[in-house]
Amino acid sequence: MDHFVLQTILLYTTLCFSTYQGQVPETQEFLPTFLKVSRNLPLQRLLVEWDVSDLAHQFELEMVFDIQVSQTEEMNVVWTLAVAEHTKWLTDCRTVKFSGTRRNVNSGEYYNTTLNKLNKTLHWSWDSELPLECMSHSVRIRSMVNDERFSKLWSRWSQWETVLGLDTSDDYTPYIFPEDKVVEEGSNVTFCCIGGKDSRILNFLFNYTDYYYPDSNTSQRNMVITMNKVLHAETPGIPAFCNISGKGSKNYSATHLFVGKPPPEPKDLYCDTRNMTTVTCTWNPGEDTYLYGPYSTKYHLFERFSQKPLCYPETETYLEPIRCSWAIGQQMIYNLTLTAQNPLGERSAYFVLDVAHRVHPFPPSDLSVEDMKATEVSLYWSMQPKHKAIKLLCQIENRHPSGQVELHNSSVVQSNSYPHLTLGGLQPFTNYAFRMRCGAASHFWKWSEWSKTIRVRTNEAAPSGKLDVWREVTPVLGGWNVTLFWKPFPDFRANSGGISFEITWEKLEKASEPEHISISASQNSTTISIDNHSYKISMAARNNITSSLPSVIIISRATDNGAEEEVDHTDLEEERVNGTVDGIYISWKATNAFHGYIVDWCNFPRSQHCDFQWKRFDFNTSSCLINSAAFMPGVRYSFRVYGSLANEDFFLGKKVGYTKELAPRLNPQGEITEMTSHTVTITWDSYPINESQPGFIRGYHVYVKTMEEECSLKGSTKHALSDGTVLCKYTIENPEEKRYMVKHLMPETTYALAVKAYTGGGETPIDAYIHVDTLHDSKIYLPVLLVMVHFVLISAVCFWKIKWMKDCCCPEIPNPNKSKALSCNGLKLNSEAVMKLSDCIPDTVVLENTSEANTLQLWSHGTILESESKVINPSWVYFVQNEEGDLMCTQSAPEACTSFENLAYSSQTALGSSLYQNLWMSEKSEPQLSILSYQPQHYIEIPSKDTVTSLREITEREGSLRYISQMEVPRSEVKLSNLPHSTEPLEHSSYKIQTVLGSELVTSTSDEDNHSKNSSTSSNSTVLLLLGRH
Amino acid sequence: MGVVIAHGDVSRALTQGLFIQCLAHVNSSTAPCRGCHLNSLGKITAKARQMEKEAKELFRSYLTHQGLLTSELRQLCDEAIQWFPTENIRDQPKIVMLQELYRTLVHMNDALENIRKQQQVLSTPGAALHGKLESTQWAVKGLLSNTVCTLCLEGVLPNSRRTPERPAATNTFQQKIDGCKVLGNYSKFLKKLARGSGKKAPQALRDQRKRRKGTKRKEGSSRS
């Protein structure tokens, strides 16, 4: 405080003295003096020095300096700085015109300085974004005392102090700046091209392809351009190239821009010692900096305790790890600093290293085996370092031939010792591969690399375990052929190189000399022959040492189960089992009677060497899924199941199945064996349904292709093919049935037939048809033939009785009254004659039941009961032969004889259908045919009884009632038209024409009518068939 | 420059050493220039033919890799290098030709060393150009050895006089252009060397024809 007061008093005294002398007025200015400006080109820095009067120093005034920096000769200010007390910041912004471009400089900076009495020169520097060589830079300064005791007025500006740029030189050499600059990716870089004297910049090329041109307004000797956010290039060094025209010998200036990144932090840094002599630190450089050669990242490792650098490794490439090694002295703990540095910056990592915790031993050497036995070996090895013992823990890897790996740890050993380890539990006569590695027992850091591998084979021993033996028994004359198959059980081990199989068999019932054979190791099956006795067969493996325990199976004699099944059970019904892609599922009934079960099968059942397989199951297993890589779809596999009891095996059943059924490959060879006009019988007797098929044959499909678009065959189903063709399909579900009769076919028609067998896998598409033409239908001419026969017979009778016929029907005087046929008493057929019913005396009256009347009333003889006259309306007139042999007209009822019934009309239901049946006979029309055959007999009998009915009418009735109704009835009607109650025939006539054909075809529902319908259908079919033939 | 000279000195020392060794053998045994093939000139021609293709490929690879294929930059490589012979050295007398070849190859070996060093900055570490430059330098060394052998067989000491060089450029771009010029000139030089003499070829052909006629006459006379 006292010091401050003293200073203030002194200052005022000095100022008063100065005022008195007229030198320091109240507006005292301290003009900056001795202004000097220079450049640091590598740093692109402008260095400014100046001074103020000694008085300012003497009073240690705080001053503010306003500094202006200008570029170009026009003194455009690009920077103003106020150097003042540090509590106040100034910011200035000036716009400066460059010769090539326009830029804003917006920045401010404070620089805290306090004058002192030592009269030190004041310094200030300014870093330029634009290379300082590009143009002239000038600086001027003014000052202001920053003290409340003084008025705050700026002094006058100092004179401009200038450093000239190369654009002012008289040199003809072109330049470009900055040269070979290294910048960080993403930064902005300002280039300037300077042409020689009287030169002109034509263009600027950056990175091979980007062209820039100078403003036409500028002098064009100097071009400044800023490249923003530059990126690294694939090839280091981005060229910046200026084309220049002028007097100089060189018409370009060019440089490279190296764009990269600051060094990344080293990765995966670790240090360790391998021999306790040297320590090596390793790290990865990290990501690429894109800077190479002299610009690449440099490292140095510095130890802080000893204050010594340890090494200076360089990166050749960022991909390879970097190593740094130094010798270990007494120092075991290091405080390390790893620094990575390149032109764009540096990164450091700090860590402390305790060498005792970072021991990474060398791999063990001289690994050897001694004291080899069948199940154990002793391993010996040596380690490092020898000169300085450390405790090591070693690990032995034992690799089995199967690839299984076991690791065994040794006890702690000294590195300078010669330790060994005994490994037990090995398999005899087995190849093993041993290798080992070691690590520090205390402060484990890292395992050594593996030692070299040694391969050894343990010594031989007796075979262990048993053989799994199975058999297949085939009957031969006088005994059996037993084929033995064997494979090792999982626990079986040969334990030797030379192995053979010993087979011994002997009779069970009576003592006999056992037979013996030896089989080489390469075989896994053999066949022996035995007689019909029961045998015990033993099998063992033998090596150079001794034999294994024998496996025993018993083959019982033929009467026993064991062998009997081979004979009898082969005919047992096979049980079909289902298969999937995962295998074929087999099941059996498990009982307590057996110790286990065996399933055997062939992997290739169609091959001679069928690759016989078997599998054993324990006593409580009742099913299994059998699978094999050899199983194929479409192959039938046969599995035999046995129960095992005390070395004896009992056949339990046979299963067959497919992993997947396929459609039959072979088609049944269909053959037409029978054929009629309406049926075709096809057979395929030779088609196999055995195991050769790729699936179980479930049945057959018979396909019939007609000329019609739709399937219309009775009993068939439609089957549409992919091409749109519709077939008739018949299914035969019994695979044993290999014959089928296709019915309901049309005569003289072409059909295409095909037979396909189907399995669980379906059937194959139809690829061929058998074409067949049905036969001609001869029955169609039968009615015509019958009519012809009748006609001939009647004609013959007529001819034979011609005289009688003439007398009877055509007397010499043609007078109806003389006709015996119409010899009713008093009946006159002339115009006025009226037949009196009382004159008609019937000879006989026949009483018929209603049903008969319904069916055969037309042709019944005798009278009709009154009670039935209502049903059978109208009543009938009977022509009855009188005693004289003439026909007499008799009256059944007083009213019944008043009119004639048109025969055709009155029988329209019964007779009409019969007529139709007569014309169109079918197989089902036999009952009707019997009626028809009966009816003509009446007609034949009529003449024989000298009836008066004309032969022609009879014939016509029999042949065609239609003919009768058209020709005869009208004529009769003409004659009878005047008779009372005779008007109905006319109505019948008109009705009959419509109904004879129509009603029978459409409305009838009786059996006969059904037959008629069938017949009519047949008739229609015939027409269609004819069309079809066209 | 210092580095270039240093390498040049090494090369020169090597070749002179080899020559001295050859001379020593000449003096000490009946088979002077031991290890040198008698037809070393033929070997040189054959080797030059082989190297011509490699040099062409190297030049193209350099242009591509260094981004010098644009017309502005490509034309910078066409400038002649002072230390490459302007004329076809095959047109000159054999000894002169060998001396010129020797001098050029010594320069070329140094220049290649320089280019390889420059490429440490201008190429990524795994770039194929490094391998090609190394291969070319080995080929140049081999041809230099053959040349020394031929001179040895001719009993001539290699000329140790060297053309003074311009100072090496400090600007990496100029170094790149200088390397390009060297490789371009080298390719042209080998092209001339491999194709033989432009002037003496007819004379050689005439000599060859004469020799053939002579042998035919001899054959004809022997038949008659």
XYZ file of N, CA and C in Angstrom, chain B residues 200-210:
33
model
N 24.498 -48.226 -88.772
C 25.375 -49.329 -89.122
C 24.637 -50.594 -89.508
N 23.340 -50.558 -89.314
C 22.587 -51.763 -89.637
C 22.739 -52.183 -91.086
N 22.636 -51.233 -92.067
C 22.810 -51.665 -93.459
C 24.196 -52.258 -93.700
N 25.217 -51.619 -93.123
C 26.569 -52.139 -93.281
C 26.668 -53.566 -92.720
N 26.084 -53.719 -91.568
C 26.104 -55.049 -90.950
C 25.376 -56.059 -91.822
N 24.246 -55.599 -92.397
C 23.515 -56.497 -93.279
C 24.345 -56.879 -94.491
N 25.060 -55.834 -95.027
C 25.902 -56.124 -96.195
C 26.974 -57.146 -95.832
N 27.571 -56.933 -94.679
C 28.606 -57.880 -94.231
C 28.030 -59.286 -94.091
N 26.854 -59.332 -93.559
C 26.223 -60.631 -93.347
C 25.968 -61.327 -94.694
N 25.447 -60.511 -95.641
C 25.166 -61.086 -96.963
C 26.454 -61.614 -97.607
N 27.509 -60.803 -97.447
C 28.792 -61.228 -98.028
C 29.214 -62.566 -97.456
